[in-house]
XYZ file of C-alpha atoms in Angstrom:
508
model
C 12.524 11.971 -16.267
C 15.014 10.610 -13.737
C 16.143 6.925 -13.411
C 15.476 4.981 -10.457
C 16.434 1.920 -8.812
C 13.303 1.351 -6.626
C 9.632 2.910 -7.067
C 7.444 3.324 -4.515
C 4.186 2.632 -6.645
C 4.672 1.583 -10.201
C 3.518 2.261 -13.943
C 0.236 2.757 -14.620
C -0.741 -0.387 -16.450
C 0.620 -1.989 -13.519
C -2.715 -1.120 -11.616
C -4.746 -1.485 -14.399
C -3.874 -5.156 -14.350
C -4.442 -5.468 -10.513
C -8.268 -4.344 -11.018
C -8.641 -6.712 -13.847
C -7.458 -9.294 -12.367
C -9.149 -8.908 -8.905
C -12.449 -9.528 -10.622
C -13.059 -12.658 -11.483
C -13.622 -13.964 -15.122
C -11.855 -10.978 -16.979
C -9.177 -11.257 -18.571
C -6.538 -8.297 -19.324
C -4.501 -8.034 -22.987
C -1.714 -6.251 -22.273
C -0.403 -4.453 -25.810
C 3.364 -4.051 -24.356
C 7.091 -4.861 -25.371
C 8.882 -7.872 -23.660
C 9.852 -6.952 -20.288
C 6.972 -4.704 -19.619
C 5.477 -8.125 -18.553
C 6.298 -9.117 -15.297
C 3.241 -8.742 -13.802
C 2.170 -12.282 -14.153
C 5.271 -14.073 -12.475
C 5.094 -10.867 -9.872
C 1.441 -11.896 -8.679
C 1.863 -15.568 -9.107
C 4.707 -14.929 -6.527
C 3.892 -13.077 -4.185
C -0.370 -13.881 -4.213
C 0.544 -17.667 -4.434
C -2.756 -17.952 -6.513
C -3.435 -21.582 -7.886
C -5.255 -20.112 -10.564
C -3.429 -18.571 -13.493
C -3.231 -14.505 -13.617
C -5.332 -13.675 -16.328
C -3.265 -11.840 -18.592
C -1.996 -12.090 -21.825
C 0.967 -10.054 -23.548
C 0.136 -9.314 -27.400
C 4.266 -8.508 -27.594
C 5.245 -5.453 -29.819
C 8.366 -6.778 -31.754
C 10.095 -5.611 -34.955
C 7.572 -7.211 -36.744
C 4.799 -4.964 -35.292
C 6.971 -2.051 -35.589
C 7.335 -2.587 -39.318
C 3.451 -3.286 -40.144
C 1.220 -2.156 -37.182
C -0.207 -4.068 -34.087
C -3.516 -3.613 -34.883
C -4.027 -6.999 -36.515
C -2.079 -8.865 -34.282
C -3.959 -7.236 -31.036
C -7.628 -7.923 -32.592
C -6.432 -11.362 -32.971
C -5.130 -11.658 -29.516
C -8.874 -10.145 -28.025
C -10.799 -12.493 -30.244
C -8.480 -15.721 -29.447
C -8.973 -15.052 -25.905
C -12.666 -14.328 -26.242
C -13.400 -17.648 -27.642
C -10.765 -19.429 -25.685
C -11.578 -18.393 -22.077
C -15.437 -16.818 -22.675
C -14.180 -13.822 -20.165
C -17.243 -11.602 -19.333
C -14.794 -8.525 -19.848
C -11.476 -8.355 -22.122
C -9.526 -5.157 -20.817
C -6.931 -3.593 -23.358
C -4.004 -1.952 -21.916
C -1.396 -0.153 -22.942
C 2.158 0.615 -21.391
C 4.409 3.637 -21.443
C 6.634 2.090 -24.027
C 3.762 1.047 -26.508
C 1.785 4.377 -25.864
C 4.612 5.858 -27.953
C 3.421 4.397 -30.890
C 0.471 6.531 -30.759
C -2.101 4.160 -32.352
C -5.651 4.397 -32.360
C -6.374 1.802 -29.829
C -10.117 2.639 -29.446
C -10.510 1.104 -33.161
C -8.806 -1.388 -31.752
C -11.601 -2.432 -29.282
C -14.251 -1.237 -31.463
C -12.793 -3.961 -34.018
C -12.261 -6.748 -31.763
C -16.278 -5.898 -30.442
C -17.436 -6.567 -33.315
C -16.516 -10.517 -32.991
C -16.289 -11.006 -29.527
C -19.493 -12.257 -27.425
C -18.059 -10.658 -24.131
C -17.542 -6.994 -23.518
C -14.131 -5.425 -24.984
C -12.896 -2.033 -23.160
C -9.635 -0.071 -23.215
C -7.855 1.123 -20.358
C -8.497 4.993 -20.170
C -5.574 6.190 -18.454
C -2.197 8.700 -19.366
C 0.174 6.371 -18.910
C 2.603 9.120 -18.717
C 0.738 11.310 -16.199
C -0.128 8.538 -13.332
C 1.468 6.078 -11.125
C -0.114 2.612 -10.577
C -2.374 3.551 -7.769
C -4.133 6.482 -9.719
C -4.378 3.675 -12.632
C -5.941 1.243 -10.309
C -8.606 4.111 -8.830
C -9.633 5.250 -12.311
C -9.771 1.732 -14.368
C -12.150 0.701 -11.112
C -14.318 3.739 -11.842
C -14.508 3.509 -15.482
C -15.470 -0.229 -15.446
C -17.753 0.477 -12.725
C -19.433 3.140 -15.112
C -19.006 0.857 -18.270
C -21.473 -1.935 -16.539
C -23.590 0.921 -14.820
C -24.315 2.529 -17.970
C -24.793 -0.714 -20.047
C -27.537 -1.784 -17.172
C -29.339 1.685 -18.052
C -29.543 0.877 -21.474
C -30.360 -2.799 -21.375
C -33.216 -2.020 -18.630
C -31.795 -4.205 -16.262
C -30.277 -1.972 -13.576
C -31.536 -2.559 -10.184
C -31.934 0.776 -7.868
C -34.375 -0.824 -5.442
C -32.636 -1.096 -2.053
C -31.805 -3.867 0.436
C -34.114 -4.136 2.702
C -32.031 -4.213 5.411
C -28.669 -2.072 5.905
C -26.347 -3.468 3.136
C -22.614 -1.928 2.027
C -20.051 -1.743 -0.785
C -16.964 -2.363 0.169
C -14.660 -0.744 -2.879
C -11.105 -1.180 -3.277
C -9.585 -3.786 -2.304
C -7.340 -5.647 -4.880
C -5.165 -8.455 -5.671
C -1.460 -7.454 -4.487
C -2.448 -4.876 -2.248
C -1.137 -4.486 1.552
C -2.781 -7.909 3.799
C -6.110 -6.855 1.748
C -7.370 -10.503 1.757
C -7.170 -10.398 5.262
C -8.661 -6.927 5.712
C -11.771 -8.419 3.452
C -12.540 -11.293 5.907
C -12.151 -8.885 9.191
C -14.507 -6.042 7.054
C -17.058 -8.404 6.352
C -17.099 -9.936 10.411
C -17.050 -5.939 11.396
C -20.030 -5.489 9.158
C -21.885 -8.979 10.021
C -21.060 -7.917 13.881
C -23.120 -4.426 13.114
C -25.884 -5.945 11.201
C -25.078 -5.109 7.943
C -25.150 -7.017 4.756
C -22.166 -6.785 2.280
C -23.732 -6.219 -0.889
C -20.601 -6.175 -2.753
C -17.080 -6.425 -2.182
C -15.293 -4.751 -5.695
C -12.918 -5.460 -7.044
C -11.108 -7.999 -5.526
C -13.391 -11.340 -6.239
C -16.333 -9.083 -7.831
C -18.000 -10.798 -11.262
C -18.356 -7.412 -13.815
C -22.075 -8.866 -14.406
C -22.827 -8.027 -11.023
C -22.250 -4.885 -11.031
C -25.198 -3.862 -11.820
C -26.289 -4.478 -8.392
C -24.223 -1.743 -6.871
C -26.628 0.529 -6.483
C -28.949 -1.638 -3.927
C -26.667 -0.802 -1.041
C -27.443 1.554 0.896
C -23.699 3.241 0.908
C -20.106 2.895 0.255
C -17.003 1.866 2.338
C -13.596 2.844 1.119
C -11.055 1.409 3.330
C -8.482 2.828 1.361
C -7.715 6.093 0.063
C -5.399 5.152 -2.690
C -8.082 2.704 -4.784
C -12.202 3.268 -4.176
C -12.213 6.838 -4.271
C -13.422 7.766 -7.432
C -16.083 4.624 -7.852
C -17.839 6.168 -4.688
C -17.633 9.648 -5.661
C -19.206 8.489 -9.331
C -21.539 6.710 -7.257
C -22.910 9.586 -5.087
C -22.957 11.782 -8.316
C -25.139 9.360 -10.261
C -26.660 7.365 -7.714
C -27.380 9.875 -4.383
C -25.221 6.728 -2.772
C -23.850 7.977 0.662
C -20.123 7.039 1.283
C -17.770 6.462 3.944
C -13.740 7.113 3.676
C -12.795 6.459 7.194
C -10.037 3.857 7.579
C -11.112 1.535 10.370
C -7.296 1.097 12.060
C -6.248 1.361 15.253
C -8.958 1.709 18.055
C -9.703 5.206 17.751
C -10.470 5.571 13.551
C -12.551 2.012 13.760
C -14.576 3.579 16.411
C -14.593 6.989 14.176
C -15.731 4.462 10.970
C -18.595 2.677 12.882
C -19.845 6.064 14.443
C -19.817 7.479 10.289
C -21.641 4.714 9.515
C -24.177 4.636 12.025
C -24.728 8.069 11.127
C -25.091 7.559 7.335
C -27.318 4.618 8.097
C -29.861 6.967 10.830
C -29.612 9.163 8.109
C -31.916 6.506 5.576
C -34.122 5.801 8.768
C -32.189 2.904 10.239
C -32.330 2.585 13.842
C -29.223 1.974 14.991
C -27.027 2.465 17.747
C -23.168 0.727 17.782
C -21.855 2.584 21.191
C -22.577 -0.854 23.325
C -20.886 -2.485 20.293
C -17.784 -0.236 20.419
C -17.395 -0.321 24.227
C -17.448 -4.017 24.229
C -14.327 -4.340 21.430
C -12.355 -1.637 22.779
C -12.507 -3.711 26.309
C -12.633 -7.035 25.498
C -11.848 -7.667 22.295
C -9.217 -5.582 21.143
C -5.930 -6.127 23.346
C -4.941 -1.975 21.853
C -6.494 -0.439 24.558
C -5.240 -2.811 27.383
C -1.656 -2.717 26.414
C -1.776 0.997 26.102
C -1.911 1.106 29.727
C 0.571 -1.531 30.493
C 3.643 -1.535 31.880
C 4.953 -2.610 27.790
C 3.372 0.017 26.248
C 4.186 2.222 28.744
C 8.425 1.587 28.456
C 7.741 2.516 24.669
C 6.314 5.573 26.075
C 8.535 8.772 23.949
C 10.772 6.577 21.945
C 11.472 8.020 18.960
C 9.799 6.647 15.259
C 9.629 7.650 11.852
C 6.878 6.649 9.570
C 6.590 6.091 5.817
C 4.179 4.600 3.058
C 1.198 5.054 1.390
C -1.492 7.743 2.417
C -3.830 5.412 4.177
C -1.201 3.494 5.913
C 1.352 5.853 6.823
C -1.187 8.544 8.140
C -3.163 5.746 10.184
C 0.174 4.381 11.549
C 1.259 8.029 12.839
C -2.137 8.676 14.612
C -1.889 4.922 16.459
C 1.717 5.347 17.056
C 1.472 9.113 18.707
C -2.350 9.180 20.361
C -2.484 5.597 21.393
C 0.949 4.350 22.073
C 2.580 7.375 23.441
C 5.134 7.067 21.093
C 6.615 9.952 19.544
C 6.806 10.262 15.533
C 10.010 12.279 14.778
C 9.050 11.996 11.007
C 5.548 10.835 8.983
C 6.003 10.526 5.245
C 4.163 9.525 2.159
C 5.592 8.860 -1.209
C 1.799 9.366 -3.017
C 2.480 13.366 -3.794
C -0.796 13.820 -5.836
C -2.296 13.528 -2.610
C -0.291 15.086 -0.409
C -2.363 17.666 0.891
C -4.764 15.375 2.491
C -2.060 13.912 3.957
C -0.435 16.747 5.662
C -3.762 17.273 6.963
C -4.317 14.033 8.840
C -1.029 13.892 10.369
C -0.761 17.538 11.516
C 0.268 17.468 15.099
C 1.041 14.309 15.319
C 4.639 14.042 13.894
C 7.538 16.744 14.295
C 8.157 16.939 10.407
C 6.359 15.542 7.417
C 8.201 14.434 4.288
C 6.145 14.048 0.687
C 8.548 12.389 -1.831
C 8.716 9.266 -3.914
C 12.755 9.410 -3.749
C 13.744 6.153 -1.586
C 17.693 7.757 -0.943
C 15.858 11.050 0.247
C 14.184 9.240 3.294
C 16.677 6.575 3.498
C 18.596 10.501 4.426
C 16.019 11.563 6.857
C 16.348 7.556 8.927
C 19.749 7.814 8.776
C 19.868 11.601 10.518
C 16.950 11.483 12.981
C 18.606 7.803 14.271
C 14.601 6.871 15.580
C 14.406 3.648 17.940
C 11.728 2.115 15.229
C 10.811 2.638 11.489
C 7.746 1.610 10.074
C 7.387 1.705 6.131
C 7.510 -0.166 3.261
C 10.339 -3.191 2.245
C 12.304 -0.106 1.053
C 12.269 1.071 4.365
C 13.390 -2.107 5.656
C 16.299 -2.291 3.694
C 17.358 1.389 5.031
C 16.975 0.119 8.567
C 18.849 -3.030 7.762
C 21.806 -1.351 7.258
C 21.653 1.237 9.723
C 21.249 -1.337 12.519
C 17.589 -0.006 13.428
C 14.319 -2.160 13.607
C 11.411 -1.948 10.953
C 7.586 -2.944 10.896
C 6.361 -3.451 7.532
C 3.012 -1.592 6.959
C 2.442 -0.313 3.582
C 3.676 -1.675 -0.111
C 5.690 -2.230 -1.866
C 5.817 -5.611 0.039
C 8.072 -8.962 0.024
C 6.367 -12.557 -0.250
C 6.870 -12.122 3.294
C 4.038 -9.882 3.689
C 1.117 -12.127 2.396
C 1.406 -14.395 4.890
C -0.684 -17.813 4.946
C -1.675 -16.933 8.332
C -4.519 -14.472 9.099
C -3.315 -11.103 9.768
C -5.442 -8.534 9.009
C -4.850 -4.354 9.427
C -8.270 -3.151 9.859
C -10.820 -3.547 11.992
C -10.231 -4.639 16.097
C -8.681 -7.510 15.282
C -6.424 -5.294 13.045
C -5.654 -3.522 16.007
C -4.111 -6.198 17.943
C -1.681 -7.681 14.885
C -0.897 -3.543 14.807
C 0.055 -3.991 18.314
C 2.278 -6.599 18.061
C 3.946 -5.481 14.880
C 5.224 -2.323 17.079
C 5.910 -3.940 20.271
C 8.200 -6.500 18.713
C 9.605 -4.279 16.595
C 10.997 -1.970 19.174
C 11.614 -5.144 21.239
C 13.849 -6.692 18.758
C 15.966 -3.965 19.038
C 16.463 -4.097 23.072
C 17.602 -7.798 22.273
C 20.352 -6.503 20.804
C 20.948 -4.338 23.404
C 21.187 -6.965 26.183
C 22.986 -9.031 23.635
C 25.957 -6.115 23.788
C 25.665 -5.432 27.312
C 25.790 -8.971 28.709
C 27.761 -10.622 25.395
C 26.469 -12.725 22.967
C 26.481 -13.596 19.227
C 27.318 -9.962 17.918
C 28.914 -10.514 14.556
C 27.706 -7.559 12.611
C 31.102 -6.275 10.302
C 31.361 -2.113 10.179
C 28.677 -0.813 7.512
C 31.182 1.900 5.398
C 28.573 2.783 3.475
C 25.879 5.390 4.207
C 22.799 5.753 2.710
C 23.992 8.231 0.445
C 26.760 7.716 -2.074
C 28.634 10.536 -0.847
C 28.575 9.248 2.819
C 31.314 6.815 1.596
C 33.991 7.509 3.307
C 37.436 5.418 3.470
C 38.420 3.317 6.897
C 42.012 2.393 8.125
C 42.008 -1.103 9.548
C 42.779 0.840 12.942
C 39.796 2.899 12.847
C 37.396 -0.268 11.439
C 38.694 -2.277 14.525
C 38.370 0.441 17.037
C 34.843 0.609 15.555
C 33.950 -2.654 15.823
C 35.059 -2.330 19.675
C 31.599 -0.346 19.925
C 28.352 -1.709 20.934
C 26.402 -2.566 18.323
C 23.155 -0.299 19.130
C 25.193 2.605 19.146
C 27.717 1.761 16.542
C 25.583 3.135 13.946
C 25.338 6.357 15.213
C 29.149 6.508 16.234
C 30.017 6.173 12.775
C 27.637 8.443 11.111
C 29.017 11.149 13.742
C 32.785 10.315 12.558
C 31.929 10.740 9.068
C 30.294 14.078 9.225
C 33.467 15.308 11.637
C 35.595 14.392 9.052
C 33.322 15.278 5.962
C 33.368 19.084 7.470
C 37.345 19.011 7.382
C 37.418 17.556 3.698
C 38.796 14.011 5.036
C 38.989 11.487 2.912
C 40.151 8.752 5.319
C 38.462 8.080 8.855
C 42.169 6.976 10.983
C 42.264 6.379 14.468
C 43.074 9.896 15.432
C 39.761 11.031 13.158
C 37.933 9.160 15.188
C 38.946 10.225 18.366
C 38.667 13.877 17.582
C 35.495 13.654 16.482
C 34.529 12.094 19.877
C 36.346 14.812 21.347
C 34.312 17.351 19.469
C 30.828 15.985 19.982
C 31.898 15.809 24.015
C 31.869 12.065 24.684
């Protein structure tokens, strides 16, 4: 095990609790010790919700310890239950109460037994999976609880739409603008003459479920949360699916043409190419401002890339094939999938880094110096520091990244916020540059910290002024340099002669 200071995707009950409360009227016990909690104040935050988060803590204290939670938890399922009348109560465990090793299934069974709604436990390893893998397989295995229960009550309901109708799976609350990817996937699919049967979980009632099966396939938008509902879906249900991200011109063209297949496929006669034409011209700016004069001064500047699967290998296609810009580095930090990965951004980057380590990418910024990073807040931090802008396009996010304001990723209206979250982000850091070069409000103090904690070398006041002499968008890199030069010797202090040997030695 190895302690960190930031996580890329967290525990697993973490996502179980994003499913359950996406849907509405379920509520989630969570069977966890105080400070395993935080998810309510986390989502009440950052989703700025004016309903509560449904989710209650049934705390393991010294109490519990001494007699058993199994009391206590029944109590807390059947208080709700009659409290609240949820549809679904979801039990969950954490990592820390998991260690316990009680028989939580008795649990549920128990608490069924007086409850009028439906009582499930989260079937996940809380040891084995992140939040993300959580969230995929708690969607699946309420999606098969309902399914199932619709078999043996008689009431499930196979009998398609009669016209072309979808399922749009995955999307959840505290996930990456996925509110505003909803609205512009339901447009998309109005715009193509297609109903939205369902959109699950995110606003999704459990008793509708049922239903699933009328569409007449699948969307996952995301890779990370959908996957296994569709692929239980297509097992038990012949349902067709799509798993083509629709962002950036290109892959929503690539999406619509998958589903105009899948749809001629089930006799549908349908043809989108008029539809596509029209958006990439006219709709979508993307495709005009890759030929502009802009797009075309961005043209092999230098960017590294790094977030989740679907984000991160979306954002290296647009950035490379439709921008002209080149991708020094594309990286994910969700290693159980990292193959699939690696194969969607092949060619398109110069390296490719899989890791969940924050400091070992923070590294990788710091040495390939790009003009632009786009990642997650993590990221931004990194770049902060280093004196180099960053786009924000993948969690973990800051309030700052629900906005009020309608900003979706996908779709062609995706396409244009995409374009000006990389246009202003390279930009931002010309301002600067004119800033230096024609003087200005430059107050930025020398950063004498790396990324690293061995980067931290020791500055004379000489050598900090002479520094701070430099213009800002090269400072950065000027520094870095000094402190390798003298890192190689075994320096220990950076003096004015330091530096200007190691200036010497680089030939500048």
């Amino acid at each position: 095990m190895k302690l960190a200071y930031w996580m890329y995707a967290g525990p697993a009950h973490i996502g179980t609790l994003r499913v359950a409360s996406s849907f509405k009227n379920v509520h989630a016990i969570m069977h966890a010790p105080l400070g395993d909690d935080y998810f309510n104040v986390m989502r009440s935050m950052l989703e700025r919700d004016r309903d509560f988060t449904p989710v209650t803590t049934s705390v393991v204290d010294r109490n519990v310890l001494a007699r058993g939670s199994q009391e206590k938890v029944v109590d807390n399922i059947t208080r709700k239950d009659g409290e609240e009348h949820p549809d679904l109560i979801i039990l969950t465990p954490t990592c820390t109460s998991s260690i316990l090793q009680e028989d939580l299934h008795n649990f549920v069974e128990r608490a069924q037994l007086e409850a009028r709604g439906d009582v499930l436990l989260a079937d996940v390893n809380h040891y084995r999976v992140n939040e993300l893998q959580a969230a995929d397989r708690t969607l699946e295995q309420i999606i098969q609880f309902y399914l199932e229960k619709a078999k043996r009550q008689g009431t499930l309901n196979q009998t398609k739409t009669p016209e072309p109708s979808v399922n749009i799976l995955g999307p959840t609350t505290l996930g990456f603008h996925n509110h505003h990817d909803c609205r512009e996937l339901r447009q998309l699919m109005a715009d193509l003459g297609i109903t939205v049967n369902a959109i699950v979980p995110e606003g999704a009632k459990v008793t509708s479920l049922k239903d699933l099966p009328r569409a007449w396939f699948n969307l996952v938008p995301y890779r990370e949360i959908g996957l296994r509902s569709a692929q239980y879906l297509q097992e038990n249900f012949a349902m067709p699916w799509v798993d083509i991200t629709p962002m950036g011109v290109v892959e929503t063209a690539r999406c619509i043409r998958a589903i105009q297949a899948v749809l001629r496929e089930q006799g549908a006669e349908v043809d989108y190419e008029q539809f596509i034409n029209h958006q990439t011209l006219h709709v979508s700016q993307a495709a005009w401002f890759s030929r502009s004069i802009d797009c075309q001064n961005l043209t092999g500047k230098r960017a590294v890339v790094f977030g989740d699967n679907t984000h991160a290998a979306a954002m290296t296609r647009i950035l490379a094939r439709e921008m002209g810009i080149k991708v020094v580095l594309a990286g994910t930090y969700c290693k159980y999938d990292a193959d699939w990965f690696r194969e969607q951004v092949q060619g398109y980057c110069d390296e490719i880094l899989v890791s969940d380590d924050n400091g070992q990418i923070g590294d990788a910024i710091a040495r390939l110096e790009p003009a632009a990073v786009f990642g997650t807040q993590m990221e931004r931090h990194v770049s902060k520091r280093l004196g180099i802008p960053c786009g924000v396009i993948a969690a973990p996010i800051h309030i700052q990244n629900f906005p009020i304001g309608y900003r979706p990723f996908l779709g062609y209206e995706g396409t244009n916020q995409i374009t000006d979250l990389v246009y202003n982000s390279f930009t931002l850091g010309m301002e600067d540059h004119l800033l230096e070069i024609f003087g200005g409000h430059d107050t930025k103090e020398v950063i004498t910290k790396g990324i690293s904690a061995d980067s931290d070398l020791a500055w004379t006041r000489e050598a900090q002024g002479e520094l701070n002499k430099v213009p800002g968008f090269v400072r950065g890199k000027v520094k870095r340099n000094t402190e390798k030069f003298a890192r190689e010797r075994n320096l220990s202090e950076i003096t004015l002669e330091v530096m200007y040997a190691a200036k010497e030695a680089v030939g500048a």
